[in-house]
Amino acid sequence: MDNLSDILSHRDFDTPPEVTAIKDYARRHYDSDVQVTLQLRSIIIKARSAALITTLRLNAPAIQKAADTDKRLVFRIG
């Protein structure tokens, strides 16, 4: 049985490039911070402002292009 240090030593803790690209897009275009969660088939983008989420949703194709991904984008207010 592997111990915890062996398991964690092989894990990559770097931020995925898609997450970094989406956060940079929101900061650059809207001067706002968003939370991004990467899942197997989707990317969840969460922000406090309903107006920001609506604007990001309208710009989903541009966000996907900036993140260089074909995963489904899910937008949440919270």
PDB file of C-alpha atoms in Angstrom:
ATOM      1  CA  MET A   1       0.000   0.000   0.000  1.00  0.00           C
ATOM      2  CA  ASP A   2       1.288   3.453  -0.924  1.00  0.00           C
ATOM      3  CA  ASN A   3       1.632   6.035   1.768  1.00  0.00           C
ATOM      4  CA  LEU A   4       0.299   9.550   1.381  1.00  0.00           C
ATOM      5  CA  SER A   5       3.660  11.168   0.619  1.00  0.00           C
ATOM      6  CA  ASP A   6       4.264   8.748  -2.280  1.00  0.00           C
ATOM      7  CA  ILE A   7       0.857   9.479  -3.783  1.00  0.00           C
ATOM      8  CA  LEU A   8       1.209  13.255  -3.446  1.00  0.00           C
ATOM      9  CA  SER A   9       4.767  13.300  -4.788  1.00  0.00           C
ATOM     10  CA  HIS A  10       3.469  12.245  -8.231  1.00  0.00           C
ATOM     11  CA  ARG A  11       0.595  14.744  -8.311  1.00  0.00           C
ATOM     12  CA  ASP A  12       0.778  17.912 -10.410  1.00  0.00           C
ATOM     13  CA  PHE A  13      -0.398  20.911  -8.377  1.00  0.00           C
ATOM     14  CA  ASP A  14       0.049  23.533 -11.102  1.00  0.00           C
ATOM     15  CA  THR A  15      -2.965  25.541 -12.211  1.00  0.00           C
ATOM     16  CA  PRO A  16      -4.303  24.208 -15.525  1.00  0.00           C
ATOM     17  CA  PRO A  17      -3.791  26.609 -18.459  1.00  0.00           C
ATOM     18  CA  GLU A  18      -7.548  26.774 -19.139  1.00  0.00           C
ATOM     19  CA  VAL A  19      -8.215  28.103 -15.640  1.00  0.00           C
ATOM     20  CA  THR A  20      -5.480  30.712 -15.918  1.00  0.00           C
ATOM     21  CA  ALA A  21      -6.703  31.829 -19.353  1.00  0.00           C
ATOM     22  CA  ILE A  22     -10.317  32.258 -18.198  1.00  0.00           C
ATOM     23  CA  LYS A  23      -9.335  34.197 -15.073  1.00  0.00           C
ATOM     24  CA  ASP A  24      -7.045  36.436 -17.132  1.00  0.00           C
ATOM     25  CA  TYR A  25      -9.834  37.006 -19.684  1.00  0.00           C
ATOM     26  CA  ALA A  26     -12.246  38.166 -16.955  1.00  0.00           C
ATOM     27  CA  ARG A  27      -9.621  40.440 -15.384  1.00  0.00           C
ATOM     28  CA  ARG A  28      -8.493  41.912 -18.689  1.00  0.00           C
ATOM     29  CA  HIS A  29     -11.929  42.571 -20.217  1.00  0.00           C
ATOM     30  CA  TYR A  30     -14.122  43.230 -17.167  1.00  0.00           C
ATOM     31  CA  ASP A  31     -11.693  44.025 -14.324  1.00  0.00           C
ATOM     32  CA  SER A  32     -13.353  41.300 -12.230  1.00  0.00           C
ATOM     33  CA  ASP A  33     -12.287  38.106 -10.543  1.00  0.00           C
ATOM     34  CA  VAL A  34     -14.026  34.801 -11.208  1.00  0.00           C
ATOM     35  CA  GLN A  35     -13.713  31.336  -9.721  1.00  0.00           C
ATOM     36  CA  VAL A  36     -13.043  28.551 -12.204  1.00  0.00           C
ATOM     37  CA  THR A  37     -13.516  24.839 -11.543  1.00  0.00           C
ATOM     38  CA  LEU A  38     -12.264  22.327 -14.065  1.00  0.00           C
ATOM     39  CA  GLN A  39     -14.191  19.068 -14.438  1.00  0.00           C
ATOM     40  CA  LEU A  40     -13.912  16.142 -16.803  1.00  0.00           C
ATOM     41  CA  ARG A  41     -16.251  17.472 -19.515  1.00  0.00           C
ATOM     42  CA  SER A  42     -17.020  21.000 -18.380  1.00  0.00           C
ATOM     43  CA  ILE A  43     -15.599  24.164 -16.902  1.00  0.00           C
ATOM     44  CA  ILE A  44     -17.612  25.968 -14.227  1.00  0.00           C
ATOM     45  CA  ILE A  45     -17.203  29.744 -14.091  1.00  0.00           C
ATOM     46  CA  LYS A  46     -18.580  31.399 -10.974  1.00  0.00           C
ATOM     47  CA  ALA A  47     -18.889  35.100 -10.151  1.00  0.00           C
ATOM     48  CA  ARG A  48     -20.794  37.189  -7.618  1.00  0.00           C
ATOM     49  CA  SER A  49     -22.449  39.468 -10.145  1.00  0.00           C
ATOM     50  CA  ALA A  50     -25.390  38.315 -12.258  1.00  0.00           C
ATOM     51  CA  ALA A  51     -24.574  41.007 -14.797  1.00  0.00           C
ATOM     52  CA  LEU A  52     -21.013  39.736 -15.146  1.00  0.00           C
ATOM     53  CA  ILE A  53     -22.169  36.129 -15.553  1.00  0.00           C
ATOM     54  CA  THR A  54     -24.660  37.179 -18.232  1.00  0.00           C
ATOM     55  CA  THR A  55     -21.974  39.099 -20.102  1.00  0.00           C
ATOM     56  CA  LEU A  56     -19.541  36.188 -19.834  1.00  0.00           C
ATOM     57  CA  ARG A  57     -22.233  33.797 -21.072  1.00  0.00           C
ATOM     58  CA  LEU A  58     -22.771  35.964 -24.137  1.00  0.00           C
ATOM     59  CA  ASN A  59     -19.026  35.858 -24.784  1.00  0.00           C
ATOM     60  CA  ALA A  60     -18.676  32.088 -24.280  1.00  0.00           C
ATOM     61  CA  PRO A  61     -17.196  31.451 -27.759  1.00  0.00           C
ATOM     62  CA  ALA A  62     -14.480  34.049 -27.149  1.00  0.00           C
ATOM     63  CA  ILE A  63     -13.731  32.561 -23.712  1.00  0.00           C
ATOM     64  CA  GLN A  64     -13.454  29.073 -25.194  1.00  0.00           C
ATOM     65  CA  LYS A  65     -11.090  30.382 -27.840  1.00  0.00           C
ATOM     66  CA  ALA A  66      -8.986  32.219 -25.241  1.00  0.00           C
ATOM     67  CA  ALA A  67      -8.806  29.068 -23.111  1.00  0.00           C
ATOM     68  CA  ASP A  68      -8.184  26.876 -26.172  1.00  0.00           C
ATOM     69  CA  THR A  69     -10.783  24.333 -25.058  1.00  0.00           C
ATOM     70  CA  ASP A  70     -13.852  22.624 -26.421  1.00  0.00           C
ATOM     71  CA  LYS A  71     -15.273  21.755 -22.993  1.00  0.00           C
ATOM     72  CA  ARG A  72     -18.762  22.936 -22.102  1.00  0.00           C
ATOM     73  CA  LEU A  73     -18.791  26.187 -20.129  1.00  0.00           C
ATOM     74  CA  VAL A  74     -21.194  26.410 -17.194  1.00  0.00           C
ATOM     75  CA  PHE A  75     -21.873  29.820 -15.654  1.00  0.00           C
ATOM     76  CA  ARG A  76     -23.035  30.251 -12.055  1.00  0.00           C
ATOM     77  CA  ILE A  77     -23.851  33.176  -9.841  1.00  0.00           C
ATOM     78  CA  GLY A  78     -22.576  32.959  -6.307  1.00  0.00           C
TER      79      GLY A  78
END
